[in-house]
XYZ file of C-alpha atoms in Angstrom:
612
model
C 0.000 0.000 0.000
C 2.863 2.377 0.671
C 4.305 1.352 -2.702
C 1.060 2.503 -4.332
C 1.328 5.816 -2.449
C 4.939 6.386 -3.540
C 4.208 5.293 -7.105
C 1.235 7.645 -7.370
C 3.161 10.482 -5.767
C 6.120 10.274 -8.143
C 3.869 9.891 -11.183
C 2.054 13.067 -10.149
C 5.276 15.023 -9.661
C 6.893 13.831 -12.868
C 3.831 14.754 -14.939
C 3.755 18.276 -13.457
C 7.190 19.415 -14.610
C 6.063 23.019 -14.959
C 5.957 23.277 -11.169
C 9.724 22.820 -10.842
C 10.760 24.873 -13.862
C 11.811 28.506 -13.629
C 8.859 30.551 -12.526
C 6.985 27.495 -11.248
C 5.574 27.012 -7.785
C 8.662 25.017 -6.755
C 11.311 26.924 -8.713
C 14.498 25.850 -6.894
C 16.307 29.115 -7.626
C 13.746 30.706 -5.283
C 12.983 27.826 -2.900
C 16.658 27.303 -2.044
C 16.608 30.647 -0.234
C 14.619 28.998 2.563
C 17.706 26.903 3.364
C 20.204 29.758 3.430
C 20.867 29.119 7.131
C 21.686 25.412 6.567
C 25.259 24.129 6.594
C 27.273 24.171 3.375
C 27.217 20.353 2.901
C 23.442 20.339 3.368
C 22.992 23.130 0.843
C 25.179 21.295 -1.669
C 23.120 18.115 -1.306
C 19.875 20.059 -1.673
C 21.208 21.916 -4.723
C 22.168 18.606 -6.309
C 18.706 17.153 -5.633
C 17.104 20.394 -6.757
C 18.561 20.133 -10.250
C 15.662 19.211 -12.603
C 17.516 16.222 -14.044
C 18.354 14.843 -10.604
C 14.779 15.342 -9.446
C 13.448 13.548 -12.503
C 15.938 10.683 -12.130
C 14.961 10.173 -8.479
C 11.273 10.045 -9.355
C 11.899 7.548 -12.164
C 13.833 5.371 -9.714
C 10.987 5.693 -7.197
C 8.457 4.636 -9.817
C 10.566 1.580 -10.627
C 10.988 0.674 -6.931
C 7.281 1.161 -6.235
C 6.272 -0.986 -9.217
C 8.741 -3.716 -8.183
C 7.284 -3.809 -4.646
C 3.854 -4.511 -6.115
C 5.179 -7.783 -7.552
C 4.822 -10.910 -5.347
C 7.743 -12.152 -3.297
C 9.535 -11.664 0.009
C 13.192 -11.253 -0.925
C 15.494 -9.053 1.146
C 15.856 -6.536 -1.687
C 12.309 -5.454 -0.883
C 13.565 -3.988 2.384
C 16.170 -1.968 0.482
C 13.466 -0.746 -1.888
C 11.352 0.328 1.073
C 14.279 2.210 2.600
C 15.041 3.919 -0.715
C 11.444 5.085 -1.115
C 11.291 6.398 2.456
C 14.632 8.212 2.402
C 14.264 9.591 -1.125
C 10.883 11.000 -0.192
C 12.488 12.842 2.723
C 15.296 14.148 0.485
C 12.809 15.362 -2.132
C 10.607 17.150 0.403
C 12.419 20.540 0.127
C 12.187 20.245 -3.668
C 8.391 19.896 -3.564
C 7.657 22.007 -0.493
C 4.522 23.425 -2.080
C 2.362 20.479 -3.031
C 3.393 17.868 -0.485
C 0.880 16.769 2.123
C 0.434 14.431 5.083
C 0.289 11.377 2.837
C 3.924 11.927 1.789
C 5.043 12.159 5.412
C 3.104 9.055 6.442
C 4.403 7.123 3.454
C 7.976 8.147 4.237
C 8.059 6.890 7.821
C 6.049 3.717 7.029
C 8.393 2.862 4.146
C 11.464 3.480 6.310
C 10.169 1.448 9.249
C 8.978 -1.404 7.009
C 12.305 -1.428 5.172
C 14.301 -1.563 8.400
C 12.075 -4.394 9.680
C 12.528 -6.388 6.463
C 16.283 -5.937 6.527
C 16.539 -6.960 10.187
C 16.906 -10.612 11.190
C 15.914 -9.991 14.846
C 12.224 -10.615 15.657
C 12.454 -8.189 18.603
C 13.651 -5.404 16.284
C 10.939 -6.191 13.770
C 8.240 -6.074 16.461
C 9.630 -2.797 17.822
C 9.415 -1.236 14.371
C 5.872 -2.513 13.854
C 4.918 -1.094 17.244
C 6.498 2.203 16.201
C 4.233 2.479 13.144
C 1.177 1.384 15.139
C 1.828 3.989 17.842
C 2.359 6.654 15.192
C -0.991 5.684 13.671
C -2.747 6.092 17.015
C -0.968 9.381 17.624
C -1.878 10.788 14.198
C -5.573 10.141 14.738
C -5.513 11.310 18.363
C -3.730 14.589 17.646
C -5.915 15.304 14.625
C -9.073 14.666 16.625
C -8.146 16.636 19.732
C -6.911 19.588 17.679
C -10.259 19.600 15.849
C -12.002 19.503 19.212
C -10.384 22.825 20.152
C -12.086 24.529 17.205
C -15.637 25.813 17.592
C -16.741 24.705 14.054
C -16.067 21.039 14.862
C -17.752 21.241 18.227
C -20.904 22.833 16.830
C -20.853 20.579 13.755
C -20.503 23.323 11.126
C -16.970 22.372 10.050
C -18.053 19.913 7.350
C -20.129 22.536 5.581
C -17.257 25.007 5.837
C -14.736 22.582 4.321
C -17.020 21.520 1.495
C -17.533 25.132 0.370
C -13.801 25.832 -0.087
C -12.195 25.872 -3.493
C -9.178 23.793 -2.450
C -10.839 20.865 -0.657
C -14.529 21.427 -1.324
C -17.170 19.475 -3.232
C -20.227 21.315 -4.476
C -22.566 18.325 -4.315
C -21.574 17.466 -0.762
C -21.802 21.128 0.228
C -25.383 21.277 -1.053
C -26.236 18.150 0.945
C -24.793 19.613 4.169
C -26.862 22.762 3.602
C -30.022 20.797 2.918
C -29.560 18.346 5.792
C -27.712 20.232 8.558
C -28.577 17.775 11.338
C -27.093 14.671 9.630
C -24.102 16.816 8.633
C -23.585 17.745 12.272
C -23.794 14.094 13.346
C -21.281 13.189 10.636
C -18.832 15.858 11.848
C -19.204 14.634 15.434
C -18.702 11.071 14.204
C -15.366 12.052 12.650
C -14.370 13.661 15.964
C -15.313 10.540 17.904
C -13.447 8.257 15.495
C -10.206 10.239 15.730
C -10.318 11.079 19.441
C -11.195 7.496 20.431
C -9.106 5.571 17.899
C -7.078 3.740 20.631
C -10.218 1.860 21.753
C -9.176 -0.561 19.010
C -6.898 -2.068 21.682
C -9.673 -2.702 24.220
C -10.907 -6.215 24.985
C -8.047 -7.923 23.240
C -8.507 -6.009 20.012
C -12.181 -6.956 19.640
C -12.947 -3.425 18.368
C -9.955 -3.199 16.027
C -11.812 -4.258 12.889
C -14.790 -1.864 13.209
C -12.478 1.010 14.170
C -10.155 0.400 11.225
C -13.122 -0.115 8.876
C -14.555 3.240 9.986
C -11.169 4.918 9.453
C -10.893 3.330 5.996
C -14.339 4.640 5.049
C -13.314 8.063 6.342
C -10.200 8.106 4.143
C -12.075 6.862 1.068
C -14.622 9.658 1.583
C -11.778 12.197 1.895
C -10.239 10.848 -1.292
C -13.471 11.224 -3.221
C -14.890 14.488 -1.853
C -11.693 16.365 -0.988
C -9.378 15.035 -3.701
C -6.970 13.492 -1.166
C -6.577 10.226 -3.041
C -3.098 9.374 -1.724
C -4.380 9.587 1.860
C -6.364 6.396 1.310
C -3.375 4.156 0.674
C -0.981 6.144 2.917
C -3.020 5.885 6.131
C -4.429 2.464 5.362
C -0.833 1.205 5.163
C -0.567 1.737 8.935
C -3.622 -0.368 9.748
C -1.954 -3.799 9.356
C 0.479 -2.766 12.108
C -2.478 -1.689 14.269
C -4.136 -5.062 13.640
C -0.914 -6.923 14.457
C -0.253 -5.057 17.719
C -3.883 -5.043 18.926
C -4.424 -8.817 18.507
C -4.332 -10.843 21.770
C -1.065 -12.643 22.501
C -2.757 -16.054 22.205
C -3.676 -15.397 18.574
C -1.605 -17.737 16.333
C -0.662 -14.894 13.978
C 1.108 -12.953 16.749
C 2.578 -15.795 18.759
C 5.790 -14.672 20.439
C 5.210 -10.978 19.694
C 7.643 -8.783 21.638
C 5.718 -5.971 23.348
C 8.641 -4.336 25.131
C 8.449 -1.419 22.714
C 5.057 -0.499 24.189
C 6.467 -0.492 27.726
C 9.434 1.574 26.571
C 7.125 4.035 24.816
C 4.968 4.391 27.939
C 8.066 5.007 30.076
C 9.368 7.590 27.617
C 5.974 9.276 27.559
C 5.973 9.503 31.365
C 9.477 10.961 31.306
C 8.429 13.341 28.541
C 5.442 14.585 30.561
C 7.687 15.181 33.571
C 10.278 17.029 31.497
C 7.554 19.056 29.751
C 6.150 20.100 33.127
C 9.591 21.126 34.344
C 10.298 23.089 31.155
C 6.894 24.794 31.374
C 7.679 25.894 34.931
C 11.076 27.203 33.848
C 9.543 29.055 30.907
C 6.918 30.599 33.165
C 9.642 31.822 35.510
C 11.618 33.225 32.589
C 8.557 34.806 30.982
C 7.431 36.508 34.195
C 10.906 37.498 35.381
C 11.056 41.328 35.626
C 13.685 43.215 33.665
C 16.913 43.593 35.675
C 16.545 47.371 35.982
C 12.826 47.552 35.286
C 10.145 49.371 37.231
C 6.596 48.592 38.300
C 3.532 50.840 38.235
C 0.071 50.053 39.604
C -2.740 51.499 37.503
C -6.209 52.678 38.507
C -7.522 49.176 37.707
C -5.047 47.571 40.103
C -2.972 46.130 37.267
C 0.796 45.864 37.757
C 2.635 47.126 34.697
C 6.314 46.261 34.396
C 8.291 48.608 32.202
C 11.848 49.224 31.154
C 13.113 52.750 30.731
C 16.075 54.689 29.474
C 15.491 58.329 30.338
C 17.963 60.974 29.238
C 19.170 63.505 31.808
C 18.433 66.198 29.277
C 14.982 67.380 30.357
C 14.317 68.811 26.900
C 14.716 65.348 25.366
C 11.342 63.721 24.539
C 10.328 60.258 25.778
C 8.959 57.561 23.466
C 6.588 54.984 24.968
C 6.287 51.783 22.901
C 3.159 49.598 23.053
C 3.034 46.094 21.573
C 0.492 44.457 19.350
C -1.751 41.579 20.424
C 0.155 38.407 21.408
C 3.439 40.244 21.120
C 6.317 41.132 23.432
C 8.228 44.286 24.287
C 11.306 42.550 22.877
C 9.789 42.891 19.382
C 10.957 46.521 19.366
C 14.617 45.502 19.825
C 15.940 46.686 16.454
C 14.006 49.952 16.573
C 15.051 50.862 20.107
C 18.658 49.890 19.378
C 18.649 52.385 16.495
C 17.205 55.117 18.707
C 19.714 54.459 21.483
C 22.663 54.508 19.088
C 21.759 57.713 17.282
C 19.845 59.876 19.762
C 19.393 60.724 23.410
C 15.599 60.346 23.304
C 14.082 58.631 26.310
C 12.593 55.171 25.678
C 9.996 53.213 27.649
C 8.887 49.719 26.677
C 6.257 47.941 28.737
C 4.201 44.777 28.933
C 0.433 45.100 29.073
C -1.442 43.459 31.926
C -1.184 39.675 31.512
C 1.882 39.871 29.255
C 5.346 38.941 30.471
C 5.915 40.023 34.083
C 2.901 42.383 34.136
C -0.125 41.148 36.080
C -3.815 41.814 35.613
C -5.706 42.248 38.879
C -8.797 43.984 37.489
C -11.982 42.178 38.502
C -14.351 43.623 35.908
C -14.732 42.062 32.438
C -11.969 43.209 30.136
C -12.633 45.982 27.621
C -10.118 47.830 25.450
C -10.523 50.979 27.533
C -8.793 49.176 30.404
C -5.555 48.964 28.416
C -5.973 52.591 27.317
C -6.359 53.646 30.958
C -3.281 51.622 31.886
C -1.249 53.380 29.190
C -2.481 56.801 30.328
C -1.538 55.972 33.929
C 1.871 54.709 32.808
C 2.646 57.983 31.012
C 1.488 60.101 33.934
C 3.330 57.973 36.470
C 6.635 57.434 34.669
C 7.262 60.623 32.675
C 7.894 63.915 34.454
C 5.261 66.626 33.990
C 6.215 69.018 31.211
C 8.390 66.550 29.328
C 7.376 65.760 25.762
C 5.908 62.310 25.139
C 5.525 60.346 21.913
C 3.371 57.210 21.874
C 4.413 54.453 19.468
C 2.228 51.399 18.913
C 2.304 48.328 16.675
C -0.941 46.756 15.452
C -3.500 46.905 18.289
C -0.928 48.878 20.295
C -1.318 51.670 17.735
C -5.045 51.903 18.460
C -4.344 52.041 22.198
C -1.825 54.840 21.550
C -4.367 56.833 19.504
C -7.035 56.630 22.192
C -4.561 57.397 24.967
C -3.317 60.448 23.046
C -6.862 61.846 22.959
C -7.136 61.504 26.747
C -3.656 62.810 27.497
C -4.140 65.872 25.308
C -1.201 68.258 25.377
C 0.965 65.742 27.264
C 1.449 63.891 23.963
C 3.468 65.578 21.214
C 2.996 62.829 18.645
C 1.778 59.331 17.850
C 3.758 56.797 15.801
C 1.604 54.104 14.174
C 3.400 50.911 13.126
C 1.063 48.974 10.782
C -1.645 49.956 13.194
C -5.137 48.615 13.695
C -8.114 50.783 12.799
C -11.439 50.558 14.700
C -13.357 49.992 11.446
C -11.121 47.276 10.008
C -13.519 44.418 10.837
C -16.445 46.139 9.127
C -14.628 47.633 6.129
C -12.004 44.996 5.329
C -13.346 41.685 4.034
C -9.934 40.114 4.516
C -9.810 41.154 8.169
C -13.369 39.955 8.721
C -12.704 36.574 7.094
C -9.514 36.127 9.111
C -11.137 36.962 12.450
C -12.706 33.518 13.000
C -9.502 31.730 12.030
C -7.543 33.972 14.362
C -9.842 33.154 17.248
C -9.551 29.421 16.596
C -5.775 29.735 16.370
C -5.548 31.623 19.661
C -7.789 29.061 21.344
C -5.789 26.112 19.983
C -2.447 27.614 20.989
C -3.674 28.468 24.485
C -5.131 25.017 25.131
C -2.063 23.281 23.692
C 0.319 25.273 25.884
C -1.853 24.709 28.943
C -1.644 20.975 28.185
C 2.150 21.196 28.393
C 2.901 21.017 24.672
C 5.148 24.062 24.849
C 8.092 21.665 25.054
C 7.401 20.636 21.436
C 7.624 24.193 20.110
C 10.483 25.080 17.811
C 11.726 28.648 17.882
C 10.006 30.448 15.017
C 12.076 32.354 12.505
C 11.045 35.760 13.867
C 12.630 34.889 17.227
C 15.940 34.080 15.515
C 15.703 37.427 13.713
C 15.511 39.457 16.930
C 18.644 40.887 18.590
C 20.530 38.039 20.273
C 20.179 39.416 23.804
C 16.349 39.305 23.769
C 15.659 36.035 21.911
C 15.417 33.694 24.902
C 13.110 36.048 26.776
C 10.871 36.579 23.742
C 10.575 32.834 23.103
C 9.828 32.113 26.769
C 6.859 34.474 26.576
C 5.771 33.077 23.207
C 5.727 29.542 24.674
C 3.863 30.614 27.814
C 0.082 30.191 27.865
C -0.377 33.505 29.750
C 0.551 35.474 26.634
C -2.025 33.646 24.543
C -4.678 33.791 27.224
C -4.214 37.564 27.381
C -4.388 37.665 23.581
C -7.702 35.774 23.596
C -9.069 38.210 26.156
C -7.998 41.182 24.057
C -9.321 39.709 20.813
C -12.778 39.039 22.292
C -12.928 42.654 23.449
C -11.567 43.922 20.126
C -14.310 42.162 18.154
C -17.022 43.724 20.307
C -15.419 47.176 20.272
C -14.528 47.331 16.571
C -17.850 45.902 15.378
C -19.637 48.555 17.426
C -17.582 51.487 16.141
C -19.254 54.024 13.862
C -18.567 57.560 12.756
C -15.300 59.334 12.103
C -12.094 59.183 14.083
C -11.890 61.994 16.636
C -9.263 64.657 16.023
C -5.952 64.102 17.793
C -4.052 67.313 18.558
C -0.605 65.796 18.108
C 1.838 65.100 15.305
C 1.656 61.698 13.604
C 3.821 59.239 11.704
C 1.900 56.382 10.067
C 4.069 53.535 8.761
C 2.404 50.727 6.786
C 3.898 47.347 5.840
C 3.951 46.897 2.070
C 2.631 43.334 2.183
C -0.222 44.397 4.432
C -1.496 47.051 2.043
C -0.736 44.980 -1.058
C -2.970 42.182 0.196
C -5.631 44.557 1.455
C -5.695 48.062 -0.124
C -8.461 49.057 2.294
C -5.819 49.008 5.055
C -3.910 51.797 3.293
C -7.053 53.923 3.154
C -7.624 53.397 6.870
C -3.984 54.202 7.657
C -4.378 57.445 5.709
C -7.423 58.228 7.849
C -5.294 57.799 10.975
C -2.942 60.466 9.653
C -5.845 62.715 8.630
C -7.140 62.724 12.217
C -3.924 64.522 13.237
C -3.804 67.199 10.538
C -4.424 70.851 11.299
C -2.874 73.819 13.153
C 0.540 73.231 11.624
C 0.832 69.660 12.892
C 3.043 67.189 11.027
C 1.222 64.073 9.747
C 3.397 61.794 7.644
C 2.506 58.478 5.980
C 4.901 55.985 4.442
C 4.915 52.376 3.222
C 7.848 50.187 4.287
C 8.976 48.212 1.255
C 9.175 44.389 1.499
C 7.886 44.491 5.080
C 4.995 42.460 6.431
C 3.037 43.021 9.629
C 5.674 41.382 11.860
C 8.940 41.744 9.950
C 8.720 45.537 10.100
C 9.783 45.002 13.710
C 11.625 41.691 13.805
C 13.744 41.904 10.639
C 17.099 43.581 11.374
C 17.275 45.585 8.161
C 13.619 46.612 8.095
C 13.448 47.312 11.841
C 16.534 49.524 11.605
C 14.933 51.354 8.671
C 11.792 51.918 10.750
C 13.974 53.318 13.541
C 15.638 55.679 11.046
C 12.258 56.945 9.807
C 11.136 57.549 13.385
C 14.294 59.578 14.026
C 13.692 61.649 10.888
C 10.113 62.286 11.982
C 11.176 63.310 15.489
C 13.889 65.606 14.142
C 11.368 67.271 11.834
C 8.789 67.734 14.585
C 11.295 68.908 17.175
C 12.807 71.314 14.672
C 9.410 72.706 13.741
C 8.257 72.997 17.364
C 11.553 74.610 18.316
C 11.247 77.148 15.523
C 7.642 77.864 16.518
C 8.683 78.347 20.154
C 11.433 80.804 19.176
C 9.016 82.680 16.943
C 6.496 82.885 19.764
C 9.253 84.090 22.105
C 10.229 86.860 19.687
C 6.625 87.927 19.302
C 6.258 87.953 23.085
C 9.419 90.031 23.427
C 8.207 92.515 20.847
C 4.887 92.785 22.658
C 6.604 93.495 25.981
C 8.887 96.102 24.356
C 5.930 97.933 22.853
C 4.171 97.816 26.185
C 7.163 99.378 27.932
C 7.368 102.121 25.290
C 3.700 102.829 25.822
C 4.184 103.135 29.588
C 7.160 105.495 29.080
C 5.087 107.635 26.733
C 2.351 107.882 29.309
């Protein structure tokens, strides 16, 4: 069955040559850039495999090996063929990054395990490898089912209708049936959940339930193949079922006489050790995530929230202070490249802080969370940490930009300017179809991440690329917060409030009597031009009475990389410095002009008195 999967896979790839040619979806001259951080030997191997002739030769060899495995026989060369198919599939994965799916991954590890078992002469090794595939089968169904269970569409039974209406995996006929018969569709969705979440019951009562469970799974995969176009999934996942049947049969069954089950005991022991280690790592991450900055400060707001902040305040009292606010599910460390640029090339004061529930900051408010709570916290932070009379600039990324705008309105003359970094807009959920469509997926993603981290799965997280792109001294702290469920729980709380607040917003933005710099990420506005219009409206709310209101699009930047990418983040810092220099120069000139006018007025007054 895995031979059929590999054979089908290679036939598909070899008949779609346009995908690997220049300009294709898997053009290696472009795809190889994703492996720029790999070692030189690895890159050389990948470049060799990535050559069109090498790729074609490997697929031809895979077709031959797959066809040979379909012939009868039990010679040892079959194990070598299995190993070749498994390993070559893994080697070809980077070459076909766009277009591979779970069936390729399943086929790869089944082929490798089956090949190793065929090549081994030790029954204990063979049984261990068969147990390995069987346990992987159980794990694949379990994880798939429990991840689905975290999503609201699967719990309320609407997921099937949603999948069938998509262009990628949908089926118009099935979609019409789910619309016409919503109750059976809901039962069918719940049946899929039950099958996947309860797959291990195949091992109960000496494997008495193995056949009906595997038959149900087979029907599920056949249905996926027909309705969703996932034909290779049928043979790929079904290839694991013989191992499930073998390991679930009672020991007194003649077919499994002498079966070595020590692999199961070893797996259970390793799982117990893994749970213990995961718990320990979660505790260490929590300590790291909530550890205050070495020279940080704490401020208690009107809501009782404890805000931890880090400051670098210049002794020059005429030097303004910039207060940076993060986006949702983000950390103060995201501003590392920008603040480094400001520190190197200016003596402006800088304050970065964590909102209540983020990092070391704690939320003690007892009332239901609304966005105004975070605005109040920011207002209290400015009033409590910046000396009266000193200029303040509020800088905010994403949702932090909206908090900065609202806080600027309340702070009035205390704020000299607002810096928006790919900021949110209170009408984005009602005006932007893309934002509206993404809102449900975002909520499901936040929920899944929070539940997964609370279950101790943070130990399985790999540092995302954006963490590696941050300045070296803040990476470990940023990742500790990213892998801590508190960050995501706070993000869920903020997103729920954001949906209510933004969907209820109407009218125009109130005027903000402060200067403004609005920076937009190019990829944000390219994907959704409505965002650029809303960013222009943010700037328009600041115009008037000689105020500076600048807008600019950061080339090649996306919503996150405008902060986390070293080159782009440094460029953002440079633009902020240019904006501050312009504003400070203009305000300074205006102050001198006002002083001269005042002096002239006093001189004329004195002359008048002398005349009298």
